[in-house]
XYZ file of C-alpha atoms in Angstrom:
124
model
C -22.378 -30.115 -5.264
C -24.593 -28.407 -2.706
C -23.474 -25.333 -0.807
C -23.733 -26.239 2.879
C -23.656 -22.541 3.787
C -27.115 -22.165 2.234
C -28.684 -24.259 4.991
C -29.761 -22.341 8.108
C -28.873 -23.710 11.494
C -29.822 -23.114 15.082
C -27.244 -23.089 17.840
C -27.715 -23.015 21.575
C -25.546 -23.486 24.619
C -25.837 -26.824 26.377
C -26.389 -26.800 30.124
C -23.843 -28.394 32.418
C -26.315 -31.259 32.911
C -26.257 -31.781 29.129
C -22.452 -31.813 29.111
C -21.739 -28.157 28.330
C -20.621 -26.695 25.029
C -22.978 -25.842 22.187
C -25.572 -27.784 20.182
C -26.157 -27.108 16.486
C -29.140 -28.380 14.499
C -30.437 -27.938 10.971
C -34.218 -27.326 10.756
C -34.319 -28.477 7.125
C -33.159 -31.938 8.230
C -34.990 -34.020 10.805
C -32.575 -34.925 13.614
C -29.415 -33.552 11.953
C -27.397 -32.123 14.814
C -23.977 -32.052 16.395
C -22.167 -30.279 19.186
C -18.833 -28.829 20.210
C -17.037 -27.243 23.115
C -17.076 -23.848 21.347
C -19.422 -22.224 18.848
C -16.762 -22.626 16.160
C -16.310 -26.327 16.926
C -20.079 -26.912 16.957
C -20.406 -25.226 13.557
C -17.535 -27.279 12.089
C -18.969 -30.512 13.512
C -22.439 -29.500 12.320
C -21.177 -29.012 8.778
C -19.725 -32.533 8.882
C -23.054 -33.918 10.132
C -24.955 -32.005 7.441
C -22.631 -33.264 4.701
C -23.125 -36.819 5.991
C -26.893 -36.449 6.106
C -27.000 -35.166 2.523
C -24.667 -37.930 1.357
C -26.824 -40.610 3.025
C -30.046 -39.232 1.541
C -28.512 -39.131 -1.932
C -27.014 -42.618 -1.549
C -30.394 -44.124 -0.721
C -32.217 -42.113 -3.400
C -34.165 -39.958 -0.967
C -34.911 -36.307 -1.749
C -32.601 -33.742 -0.202
C -34.482 -30.804 1.338
C -33.885 -27.422 -0.255
C -32.349 -24.734 1.954
C -34.926 -22.926 4.096
C -37.573 -25.579 3.422
C -37.988 -26.061 7.168
C -39.993 -22.871 7.404
C -37.501 -21.054 9.629
C -35.807 -17.712 9.360
C -32.662 -17.477 7.276
C -30.439 -17.087 10.326
C -29.187 -13.748 9.135
C -30.081 -10.285 10.361
C -28.492 -6.860 10.356
C -28.461 -4.450 13.234
C -27.035 -1.012 13.856
C -25.048 -0.403 17.020
C -23.339 2.706 18.365
C -19.831 3.242 17.023
C -18.378 2.895 20.513
C -19.994 -0.543 20.961
C -18.827 -1.649 17.519
C -15.279 -0.567 18.366
C -15.366 -2.383 21.721
C -16.734 -5.568 20.158
C -14.192 -5.446 17.338
C -11.342 -5.014 19.806
C -12.607 -7.920 21.932
C -12.957 -10.148 18.856
C -9.391 -9.351 17.846
C -8.151 -10.140 21.362
C -10.072 -13.440 21.349
C -8.817 -14.280 17.841
C -12.311 -14.718 16.405
C -14.481 -12.864 13.939
C -16.855 -10.169 15.120
C -19.797 -12.352 14.017
C -18.539 -15.309 16.048
C -18.035 -13.153 19.134
C -21.529 -11.638 18.925
C -23.101 -15.052 18.235
C -21.325 -16.463 21.291
C -22.566 -13.614 23.492
C -26.121 -14.105 22.244
C -26.000 -17.885 22.741
C -24.562 -17.509 26.238
C -27.208 -14.919 27.109
C -30.034 -17.158 25.910
C -28.581 -20.072 27.862
C -28.296 -17.985 31.023
C -31.855 -16.709 30.634
C -33.085 -20.297 30.249
C -31.180 -21.371 33.372
C -32.582 -18.395 35.301
C -36.127 -19.309 34.212
C -35.601 -22.939 35.218
C -34.212 -21.889 38.598
C -37.244 -19.681 39.249
C -39.572 -22.536 38.365
C -38.060 -24.766 41.083
């Protein structure tokens, strides 16, 4: 059995024109993607899509890509933040009922989405 957690994914917020929520895709698999209203839902739906893609490839005797064969970063990085910021983020995550990683990922995804919308608005 393959460990789905070994496969990197990319996640981005969807614009309102795209229906809102978040889109998840797996660079190791051509066109394997899903979405969800929240980051957590997109990840859960993405795992289902990935499991289905692997199952279909195996069923038809096609090779299953190895994790990180898509030539992308692992999706993991470490960063140091001031203790006060770490405490504030931890408190917010607890209030929201999510992990610190999920909270930070959501903030990053929302920030990237806003920056993209700002760039598009300037281009008009």
